[in-house]
Amino acid sequence: MRKILFILFILLPFLSIQCQTETDSIFVFIGEKIKVEQFTPQVEPDAILMDAAFEAEYKVLKGIYGYYPHDTIHFEAYDHYGFPPFGKYKNVLLFLFQAQGEFFHMKYQFFPLYKTKDGRWASCYSTDYNREDIQRTDLKPEIIDFAEEVSFDIEGLSDEAVAEYYPSPYFMIEGNKAIAVWGNYVEDLFELKKQGVLNARGYF
C-alpha cells in the first residue's frame, strides 16, 4: 500500500479532478474521532514532500451523502501546514473522496460539530458564507441553541481579525472569547459545501 503513496500524493489533485464528475466517489459523514496519526510515506530518494501525511480512523455516526456500509472508516489526509485542523475536534462533518480504492480527505473541507439542546448536530457561522457563489443562494445562518457553550479564545487577535473570523451578530464577544450564537445544522452545512467548494470543483 505505502509503496504507491508517493504516486498517490503526486496524483491527488488529478485524481480529485478525475472524480469530480463521479458524485458516487464522495462520502460525507458525521464522524467521531478514533485516531489521527502522522506517517511517513515511502518516496523516491530525491523527492520532496510538500504536505504532512496522516492516517485517520473515525467512527461513522451518520452518513450524509454517498454510500459506505461500515461503522468505522480509515482514510488519509494531507496538510501543508501540519496537523490537520479537523483532528482537533471530537466530532466533525467530514468530506472524503475515493480514488484507487482508498478514501482521502478533501483538503481542508470539514466542519466541527456540536450537539444542540434538541439533540441535533450543528456548527457555528462559517466563513464559507464569504464565497460569492454562496452569497447568491438562499442559504442563511440561523440562531442555534447549542447544548453547551461553543466559544473560541480570541486573546491576542487584532480587532480586524476578530471582525473577520468572529463577526457580529453571529458571535458574541465576551472578554477574550467569541461565543457562537448563529450557525447551521448539518443539512445546510452540506449544502454550503455542495453549492460552494464542491460545485467549484465540479462535483455538482
Short mmCIF file of C-alpha atoms in Angstrom, two decimals:
data_model
loop_
_atom_site.label_atom_id
_atom_site.label_comp_id
_atom_site.label_asym_id
_atom_site.label_seq_id
_atom_site.Cartn_x
_atom_site.Cartn_y
_atom_site.Cartn_z
CA MET A 1 0.00 0.00 0.00
CA ARG A 2 2.53 2.57 1.13
CA LYS A 3 4.76 1.83 -1.86
CA ILE A 4 2.26 3.71 -4.01
CA LEU A 5 1.70 6.55 -1.55
CA PHE A 6 4.12 8.87 -3.28
CA ILE A 7 2.40 8.29 -6.61
CA LEU A 8 -0.96 8.93 -4.99
CA PHE A 9 0.38 12.03 -3.28
CA ILE A 10 1.53 13.48 -6.57
CA LEU A 11 -1.68 12.48 -8.33
CA LEU A 12 -4.13 13.51 -5.60
CA PRO A 13 -5.15 16.78 -7.28
CA PHE A 14 -5.58 14.99 -10.61
CA LEU A 15 -7.43 12.05 -9.08
CA SER A 16 -9.74 14.51 -7.37
CA ILE A 17 -10.43 16.28 -10.65
CA GLN A 18 -11.00 12.95 -12.40
CA CYS A 19 -13.55 12.03 -9.74
CA GLN A 20 -15.30 15.37 -9.93
CA THR A 21 -17.85 14.10 -12.42
CA GLU A 22 -18.48 11.00 -10.31
CA THR A 23 -20.52 12.00 -7.28
CA ASP A 24 -20.54 8.39 -6.12
CA SER A 25 -16.85 8.86 -5.27
CA ILE A 26 -17.84 11.25 -2.46
CA PHE A 27 -18.64 10.26 1.10
CA VAL A 28 -19.80 12.91 3.57
CA PHE A 29 -20.48 11.85 7.14
CA ILE A 30 -20.77 12.85 10.77
CA GLY A 31 -17.72 11.33 12.40
CA GLU A 32 -16.29 10.76 15.84
CA LYS A 33 -12.51 10.71 16.06
CA ILE A 34 -10.79 7.48 16.96
CA LYS A 35 -7.29 8.48 15.89
CA VAL A 36 -5.37 10.80 13.59
CA GLU A 37 -1.70 9.86 13.33
CA GLN A 38 1.12 11.13 11.16
CA PHE A 39 3.03 8.69 8.99
CA THR A 40 5.94 8.96 6.58
CA PRO A 41 5.09 7.89 3.02
CA GLN A 42 7.69 5.96 1.07
CA VAL A 43 9.01 8.29 -1.60
CA GLU A 44 11.83 8.45 -4.09
CA PRO A 45 15.17 9.45 -2.50
CA ASP A 46 15.27 12.84 -4.24
CA ALA A 47 11.57 13.62 -3.71
CA ILE A 48 10.40 16.49 -1.51
CA LEU A 49 7.04 16.18 0.18
CA MET A 50 5.20 19.50 0.49
CA ASP A 51 2.48 18.16 2.80
CA ALA A 52 2.45 16.19 6.02
CA ALA A 53 0.67 12.84 5.71
CA PHE A 54 -1.80 11.45 8.23
CA GLU A 55 -3.76 8.25 8.69
CA ALA A 56 -7.18 8.75 10.26
CA GLU A 57 -9.76 6.42 11.72
CA TYR A 58 -13.26 7.65 12.53
CA LYS A 59 -16.49 6.19 13.80
CA VAL A 60 -19.27 6.82 11.29
CA LEU A 61 -22.16 8.26 13.30
CA LYS A 62 -24.31 9.13 10.29
CA GLY A 63 -23.81 9.22 6.54
CA ILE A 64 -24.95 12.45 4.90
CA TYR A 65 -24.03 11.83 1.26
CA GLY A 66 -22.72 8.76 -0.52
CA TYR A 67 -22.68 5.12 0.47
CA TYR A 68 -20.40 3.45 2.99
CA PRO A 69 -21.55 0.20 4.66
CA HIS A 70 -19.33 0.08 7.75
CA ASP A 71 -19.41 1.80 11.15
CA THR A 72 -15.76 2.88 11.06
CA ILE A 73 -13.70 4.34 8.23
CA HIS A 74 -9.99 4.75 7.51
CA PHE A 75 -8.67 7.48 5.26
CA GLU A 76 -5.58 9.54 4.53
CA ALA A 77 -5.23 13.29 4.90
CA TYR A 78 -2.51 15.60 3.60
CA ASP A 79 -1.96 19.04 5.07
CA HIS A 80 0.56 21.69 4.06
CA TYR A 81 0.55 23.34 7.50
CA GLY A 82 0.97 20.31 9.74
CA PHE A 83 -1.63 18.55 11.84
CA PRO A 84 -5.00 18.73 10.03
CA PRO A 85 -7.41 21.07 11.86
CA PHE A 86 -10.29 18.60 11.73
CA GLY A 87 -8.28 16.30 14.00
CA LYS A 88 -8.52 18.81 16.85
CA TYR A 89 -12.23 18.14 17.30
CA LYS A 90 -14.07 15.11 18.67
CA ASN A 91 -16.96 15.34 16.21
CA VAL A 92 -16.82 16.67 12.66
CA LEU A 93 -18.64 16.72 9.36
CA LEU A 94 -16.03 15.26 7.01
CA PHE A 95 -15.78 15.31 3.23
CA LEU A 96 -13.93 12.42 1.59
CA PHE A 97 -13.35 11.23 -1.94
CA GLN A 98 -12.37 7.79 -3.13
CA ALA A 99 -9.53 7.04 -5.53
CA GLN A 100 -7.67 3.83 -6.33
CA GLY A 101 -9.94 2.05 -3.84
CA GLU A 102 -8.84 4.26 -0.94
CA PHE A 103 -10.50 7.18 0.82
CA PHE A 104 -8.82 10.59 1.05
CA HIS A 105 -9.85 13.72 2.89
CA MET A 106 -10.82 16.63 0.66
CA LYS A 107 -8.15 19.07 1.69
CA TYR A 108 -9.34 21.50 4.40
CA GLN A 109 -13.02 20.61 3.94
CA PHE A 110 -14.78 19.93 7.24
CA PHE A 111 -16.99 21.46 9.91
CA PRO A 112 -16.57 20.96 13.66
CA LEU A 113 -19.87 19.74 15.08
CA TYR A 114 -21.60 20.34 18.38
CA LYS A 115 -24.79 18.94 19.88
CA THR A 116 -27.81 21.22 20.22
CA LYS A 117 -30.35 21.17 23.03
CA ASP A 118 -32.81 19.29 20.83
CA GLY A 119 -30.24 16.57 20.08
CA ARG A 120 -29.23 17.65 16.59
CA TRP A 121 -25.76 18.37 15.19
CA ALA A 122 -24.76 21.90 14.17
CA SER A 123 -21.75 24.13 13.68
CA CYS A 124 -21.13 27.82 14.20
CA TYR A 125 -21.21 30.50 11.50
CA SER A 126 -18.85 29.60 8.66
CA THR A 127 -16.61 31.80 6.54
CA ASP A 128 -17.93 29.74 3.60
CA TYR A 129 -20.63 32.41 3.52
CA ASN A 130 -17.98 34.83 2.23
CA ARG A 131 -17.82 32.95 -1.08
CA GLU A 132 -19.53 34.76 -3.96
CA ASP A 133 -21.35 31.61 -5.08
CA ILE A 134 -22.85 31.18 -1.61
CA GLN A 135 -23.87 34.83 -1.43
CA ARG A 136 -26.11 34.19 -4.44
CA THR A 137 -28.04 31.35 -2.77
CA ASP A 138 -30.89 31.22 -0.28
CA LEU A 139 -28.73 29.60 2.39
CA LYS A 140 -28.68 31.62 5.60
CA PRO A 141 -27.28 31.09 9.08
CA GLU A 142 -29.75 30.81 11.94
CA ILE A 143 -29.66 31.13 15.71
CA ILE A 144 -28.53 27.80 17.18
CA ASP A 145 -29.33 26.68 20.72
CA PHE A 146 -26.18 24.70 21.48
CA ALA A 147 -26.33 22.21 24.36
CA GLU A 148 -23.08 23.62 25.75
CA GLU A 149 -21.34 26.92 25.10
CA VAL A 150 -19.32 26.93 21.90
CA SER A 151 -16.62 29.56 22.24
CA PHE A 152 -13.18 30.43 20.91
CA ASP A 153 -10.19 32.12 22.53
CA ILE A 154 -9.52 35.46 20.84
CA GLU A 155 -6.79 36.71 23.16
CA GLY A 156 -4.03 38.30 21.10
CA LEU A 157 -6.12 38.70 17.96
CA SER A 158 -6.41 42.13 16.39
CA ASP A 159 -9.79 43.81 16.14
CA GLU A 160 -9.65 43.26 12.39
CA ALA A 161 -9.06 39.53 12.81
CA VAL A 162 -11.88 39.22 15.32
CA ALA A 163 -14.23 41.06 12.96
CA GLU A 164 -13.22 38.77 10.08
CA TYR A 165 -13.37 35.40 11.80
CA TYR A 166 -15.96 36.06 14.52
CA PRO A 167 -18.27 38.70 13.05
CA SER A 168 -21.25 40.18 14.85
CA PRO A 169 -24.08 39.19 15.25
CA TYR A 170 -23.04 35.60 14.54
CA PHE A 171 -20.70 35.64 17.53
CA MET A 172 -20.98 37.45 20.85
CA ILE A 173 -17.71 38.80 22.22
CA GLU A 174 -17.23 38.48 25.97
CA GLY A 175 -13.79 39.34 27.27
CA ASN A 176 -11.24 37.16 25.50
CA LYS A 177 -13.69 34.76 23.91
CA ALA A 178 -16.09 34.70 20.99
CA ILE A 179 -19.28 32.80 21.73
CA ALA A 180 -21.14 31.17 18.84
CA VAL A 181 -24.73 32.36 18.52
CA TRP A 182 -25.61 31.68 14.89
CA GLY A 183 -24.74 28.73 12.69
CA ASN A 184 -26.27 25.92 10.67
CA TYR A 185 -27.47 22.37 11.11
CA VAL A 186 -25.74 19.54 9.27
CA GLU A 187 -28.09 19.51 6.29
CA ASP A 188 -27.33 23.15 5.48
CA LEU A 189 -23.63 22.70 6.22
CA PHE A 190 -23.52 20.09 3.48
CA GLU A 191 -25.37 22.48 1.16
CA LEU A 192 -22.79 25.18 1.90
CA LYS A 193 -20.04 22.94 0.57
CA LYS A 194 -22.18 21.48 -2.20
CA GLN A 195 -23.10 24.89 -3.61
CA GLY A 196 -19.66 26.36 -2.89
CA VAL A 197 -16.38 24.44 -2.90
CA LEU A 198 -17.75 21.15 -4.25
CA ASN A 199 -19.60 22.90 -7.05
CA ALA A 200 -16.47 24.88 -7.95
CA ARG A 201 -14.52 21.62 -8.14
CA GLY A 202 -17.08 20.11 -10.46
CA TYR A 203 -18.64 17.51 -8.17
CA PHE A 204 -22.12 19.02 -8.50
#
